[in-house]
Amino acid sequence: MKIGILTSGGDCAGLNAVMRGIGLYVYQNIPGAEVVGILNGYGGLIRGESRPMRREEFEGILNVGGTVLGTTRTPFKMMTVSEEDGGTRLEKMRANYRKMELDCLFTLGGAGTHRTAALLCAEGCNVIGLPKTIDNDIYGTDVTFGFHTAVDVAAEAIERVRTTAASHGRTILVEVMGNKAGWLTLYAGMAAGADAILLPEIPFNIDRLCERVMQNVREGKSGCVIAVAEGAVLDSEAPFKRKERAFIRVERGENTVTNHLAEVIGERTGTETRASVLGYIQRGGSPSAYDKVLSTRLGSYAGKLAAEGRFGVTVAVCGNTITFNALADIAGKYKFVDPSSEIVAAAEGIGICLGR
Ligand code: F6P
């Protein structure tokens, strides 16, 4: 059995650990198995770029951040567009899948990667997806690998900022990644004891937010910390589409929602205000112990699916069980924070302001 592996989309902790799970399972349990790594995501499959991955390579990568295969973002909507030579990217991928004589392809990626994986399946390729992203927004799985490591990193950063906010009596806003889904901000903010948490799923009211800052002042608490998702939305912006909002912000000369908010809060509350954008610090580095275990379970399970000849699926976590969903059922869907869920109620129940 000849097996291909690719990693696609933004990197995160656990990509190498998942590949290790797949590789070690496959070499241990499928006699005569051969594994090749496709370089730089779907781009490598489009161009036919791959390299062999021997068993020994997988042994040393459990702890290694990023992806040893490289990755790219290859937009789903471009897959079926004809290129200059007349062929589509999808046709090229299918042709290279055949040329490489693959029996199965593992695609490690987020929601976009899964959409393309479903397309490849429909074209007759044997694909098994694995749910990667710090955003935790893949439909049909309780959790994605990389998420909890990013939560740990972001929570530690917010916690550290909290001591500076307290020492200086400042209001500090910390921007956390997550354009469409606020899972990372919600978990990191709660884990770090933030006073307010702003999510893309819950448009916030600036007056309520300023009121929360003033509450700390009135109660004599030194400083205030606000965790802001990069995709957080003012209630006045809520009627607009994401791209329209981005355009309006650029027109207003705002680089991020967080810097703009820091200015407004400073003016309105009279507190000394600062903003801190965490950026890629949240994506890089070694996986946490939780993610190493999860990645190993997901990779090993995916290897077992291949051994059983079960394709057209993506591995998922349901409660404490590893299971799978049909790619066709989850492709194009997202998992967002439900504003009426227990976790949101728990945060608001202890006085964390969600801006509503
Ligand atoms: O999808 C993961 C993610 O980290 C998002 O949270 C973030 O909005 C985006 O990737 C950043 O993407 P890029 O790597 O293209 O800057």
Tab-separated table of N, CA and C in Angstrom, residues 47-109:
chain	number	residue	atom	x	y	z
A	47	ARG	N	1.780	20.249	-8.239
A	47	ARG	CA	3.034	20.246	-9.018
A	47	ARG	C	3.707	18.874	-9.045
A	48	GLY	N	3.179	17.942	-8.291
A	48	GLY	CA	3.757	16.585	-8.270
A	48	GLY	C	5.059	16.511	-7.481
A	49	GLU	N	5.147	17.220	-6.346
A	49	GLU	CA	6.379	17.235	-5.559
A	49	GLU	C	6.211	16.388	-4.288
A	50	SER	N	7.040	15.373	-4.187
A	50	SER	CA	6.939	14.497	-3.010
A	50	SER	C	8.314	13.935	-2.656
A	51	ARG	N	8.400	13.352	-1.471
A	51	ARG	CA	9.638	12.669	-1.075
A	51	ARG	C	9.289	11.483	-0.177
A	52	PRO	N	10.125	10.457	-0.215
A	52	PRO	CA	9.831	9.297	0.636
A	52	PRO	C	9.960	9.647	2.114
A	53	MET	N	9.145	9.016	2.942
A	53	MET	CA	9.264	9.180	4.402
A	53	MET	C	9.452	7.804	5.011
A	54	ARG	N	10.664	7.553	5.492
A	54	ARG	CA	10.927	6.237	6.074
A	54	ARG	C	10.475	6.196	7.527
A	55	ARG	N	10.374	4.999	8.065
A	55	ARG	CA	9.880	4.833	9.432
A	55	ARG	C	10.667	5.668	10.445
A	56	GLU	N	12.002	5.674	10.267
A	56	GLU	CA	12.861	6.361	11.254
A	56	GLU	C	12.538	7.848	11.331
A	57	GLU	N	12.129	8.448	10.214
A	57	GLU	CA	11.845	9.888	10.234
A	57	GLU	C	10.722	10.205	11.218
A	58	PHE	N	9.751	9.328	11.299
A	58	PHE	CA	8.595	9.590	12.160
A	58	PHE	C	8.957	9.492	13.643
A	59	GLU	N	9.995	8.733	13.934
A	59	GLU	CA	10.323	8.502	15.343
A	59	GLU	C	10.755	9.765	16.082
A	60	GLY	N	11.364	10.713	15.362
A	60	GLY	CA	11.937	11.865	16.071
A	60	GLY	C	11.115	13.149	16.012
A	61	ILE	N	9.856	13.089	15.612
A	61	ILE	CA	9.167	14.367	15.354
A	61	ILE	C	7.976	14.644	16.269
A	62	LEU	N	7.799	13.834	17.298
A	62	LEU	CA	6.643	14.028	18.193
A	62	LEU	C	6.592	15.450	18.753
A	63	ASN	N	7.751	15.962	19.107
A	63	ASN	CA	7.842	17.228	19.825
A	63	ASN	C	8.103	18.436	18.925
A	64	VAL	N	8.273	18.174	17.634
A	64	VAL	CA	8.734	19.243	16.733
A	64	VAL	C	7.555	20.113	16.275
A	65	GLY	N	7.705	21.442	16.395
A	65	GLY	CA	6.644	22.360	15.953
A	65	GLY	C	6.581	22.466	14.439
A	66	GLY	N	5.541	23.122	13.919
A	66	GLY	CA	5.393	23.316	12.472
A	66	GLY	C	5.117	22.019	11.749
A	67	THR	N	5.560	21.937	10.496
A	67	THR	CA	5.370	20.721	9.716
A	67	THR	C	6.627	20.412	8.909
A	68	VAL	N	7.121	19.202	9.014
A	68	VAL	CA	8.344	18.834	8.285
A	68	VAL	C	8.092	18.779	6.771
A	69	LEU	N	6.837	18.806	6.365
A	69	LEU	CA	6.529	18.748	4.924
A	69	LEU	C	6.297	20.124	4.314
A	70	GLY	N	6.202	21.155	5.159
A	70	GLY	CA	5.855	22.486	4.639
A	70	GLY	C	4.362	22.561	4.360
A	71	THR	N	3.852	23.779	4.267
A	71	THR	CA	2.421	23.951	4.022
A	71	THR	C	2.168	25.233	3.236
A	72	THR	N	1.037	25.281	2.565
A	72	THR	CA	0.621	26.512	1.870
A	72	THR	C	-0.886	26.641	2.022
A	73	ARG	N	-1.362	27.849	1.807
A	73	ARG	CA	-2.808	28.045	1.700
A	73	ARG	C	-3.148	27.994	0.213
A	74	THR	N	-4.022	27.067	-0.172
A	74	THR	CA	-4.420	26.941	-1.576
A	74	THR	C	-5.934	27.086	-1.614
A	75	PRO	N	-6.442	28.292	-1.935
A	75	PRO	CA	-7.881	28.548	-1.804
A	75	PRO	C	-8.748	27.532	-2.549
A	76	PHE	N	-9.776	27.079	-1.842
A	76	PHE	CA	-10.695	26.078	-2.387
A	76	PHE	C	-11.308	26.554	-3.697
A	77	LYS	N	-11.704	27.836	-3.731
A	77	LYS	CA	-12.424	28.312	-4.918
A	77	LYS	C	-11.543	28.321	-6.180
A	78	MET	N	-10.224	28.226	-6.017
A	78	MET	CA	-9.332	28.210	-7.185
A	78	MET	C	-9.126	26.797	-7.734
A	79	MET	N	-9.612	25.795	-7.017
A	79	MET	CA	-9.308	24.408	-7.396
A	79	MET	C	-9.913	23.997	-8.742
A	80	THR	N	-11.062	24.572	-9.053
A	80	THR	CA	-11.749	24.138	-10.284
A	80	THR	C	-11.672	25.191	-11.400
A	81	VAL	N	-10.819	26.200	-11.189
A	81	VAL	CA	-10.658	27.242	-12.216
A	81	VAL	C	-9.564	26.797	-13.188
A	82	SER	N	-9.819	26.972	-14.497
A	82	SER	CA	-8.807	26.579	-15.490
A	82	SER	C	-7.593	27.493	-15.408
A	83	GLU	N	-6.414	26.884	-15.462
A	83	GLU	CA	-5.188	27.676	-15.425
A	83	GLU	C	-4.709	27.931	-16.856
A	84	GLU	N	-3.568	28.609	-16.985
A	84	GLU	CA	-3.074	28.997	-18.322
A	84	GLU	C	-2.922	27.815	-19.265
A	85	ASP	N	-2.477	26.671	-18.738
A	85	ASP	CA	-2.277	25.492	-19.595
A	85	ASP	C	-3.584	24.743	-19.893
A	86	GLY	N	-4.708	25.287	-19.427
A	86	GLY	CA	-5.992	24.663	-19.756
A	86	GLY	C	-6.538	23.746	-18.672
A	87	GLY	N	-5.659	23.147	-17.865
A	87	GLY	CA	-6.119	22.212	-16.818
A	87	GLY	C	-6.461	22.929	-15.526
A	88	THR	N	-7.298	22.304	-14.694
A	88	THR	CA	-7.586	22.874	-13.379
A	88	THR	C	-6.623	22.269	-12.354
A	89	ARG	N	-6.531	22.912	-11.201
A	89	ARG	CA	-5.677	22.381	-10.132
A	89	ARG	C	-6.184	21.021	-9.675
A	90	LEU	N	-7.508	20.891	-9.642
A	90	LEU	CA	-8.106	19.625	-9.227
A	90	LEU	C	-7.684	18.496	-10.171
A	91	GLU	N	-7.727	18.781	-11.478
A	91	GLU	CA	-7.315	17.758	-12.455
A	91	GLU	C	-5.848	17.391	-12.266
A	92	LYS	N	-5.030	18.414	-11.983
A	92	LYS	CA	-3.590	18.147	-11.800
A	92	LYS	C	-3.363	17.292	-10.547
A	93	MET	N	-4.113	17.586	-9.497
A	93	MET	CA	-3.960	16.805	-8.260
A	93	MET	C	-4.366	15.348	-8.495
A	94	ARG	N	-5.489	15.176	-9.189
A	94	ARG	CA	-5.951	13.816	-9.458
A	94	ARG	C	-4.917	13.067	-10.315
A	95	ALA	N	-4.381	13.768	-11.324
A	95	ALA	CA	-3.391	13.133	-12.205
A	95	ALA	C	-2.138	12.752	-11.413
A	96	ASN	N	-1.686	13.636	-10.511
A	96	ASN	CA	-0.473	13.332	-9.739
A	96	ASN	C	-0.709	12.244	-8.696
A	97	TYR	N	-1.937	12.199	-8.158
A	97	TYR	CA	-2.299	11.111	-7.235
A	97	TYR	C	-2.097	9.771	-7.957
A	98	ARG	N	-2.555	9.719	-9.210
A	98	ARG	CA	-2.410	8.481	-10.003
A	98	ARG	C	-0.941	8.240	-10.360
A	99	LYS	N	-0.268	9.297	-10.808
A	99	LYS	CA	1.136	9.173	-11.223
A	99	LYS	C	2.018	8.692	-10.064
A	100	MET	N	1.723	9.186	-8.871
A	100	MET	CA	2.495	8.758	-7.687
A	100	MET	C	2.079	7.362	-7.231
A	101	GLU	N	1.045	6.825	-7.870
A	101	GLU	CA	0.507	5.485	-7.568
A	101	GLU	C	0.087	5.356	-6.106
A	102	LEU	N	-0.600	6.411	-5.631
A	102	LEU	CA	-1.054	6.389	-4.242
A	102	LEU	C	-2.284	5.496	-4.098
A	103	ASP	N	-2.349	4.787	-2.981
A	103	ASP	CA	-3.568	4.037	-2.647
A	103	ASP	C	-4.419	4.833	-1.679
A	104	CYS	N	-3.792	5.805	-1.038
A	104	CYS	CA	-4.500	6.598	-0.024
A	104	CYS	C	-3.738	7.901	0.227
A	105	LEU	N	-4.493	8.967	0.506
A	105	LEU	CA	-3.869	10.260	0.814
A	105	LEU	C	-4.437	10.786	2.129
A	106	PHE	N	-3.546	11.092	3.083
A	106	PHE	CA	-3.964	11.729	4.338
A	106	PHE	C	-3.808	13.236	4.178
A	107	THR	N	-4.872	13.980	4.458
A	107	THR	CA	-4.810	15.443	4.371
A	107	THR	C	-4.993	16.014	5.772
A	108	LEU	N	-3.947	16.669	6.277
A	108	LEU	CA	-4.009	17.273	7.610
A	108	LEU	C	-4.289	18.759	7.423
A	109	GLY	N	-5.467	19.205	7.859
A	109	GLY	CA	-5.767	20.614	7.633
A	109	GLY	C	-7.070	21.047	8.273
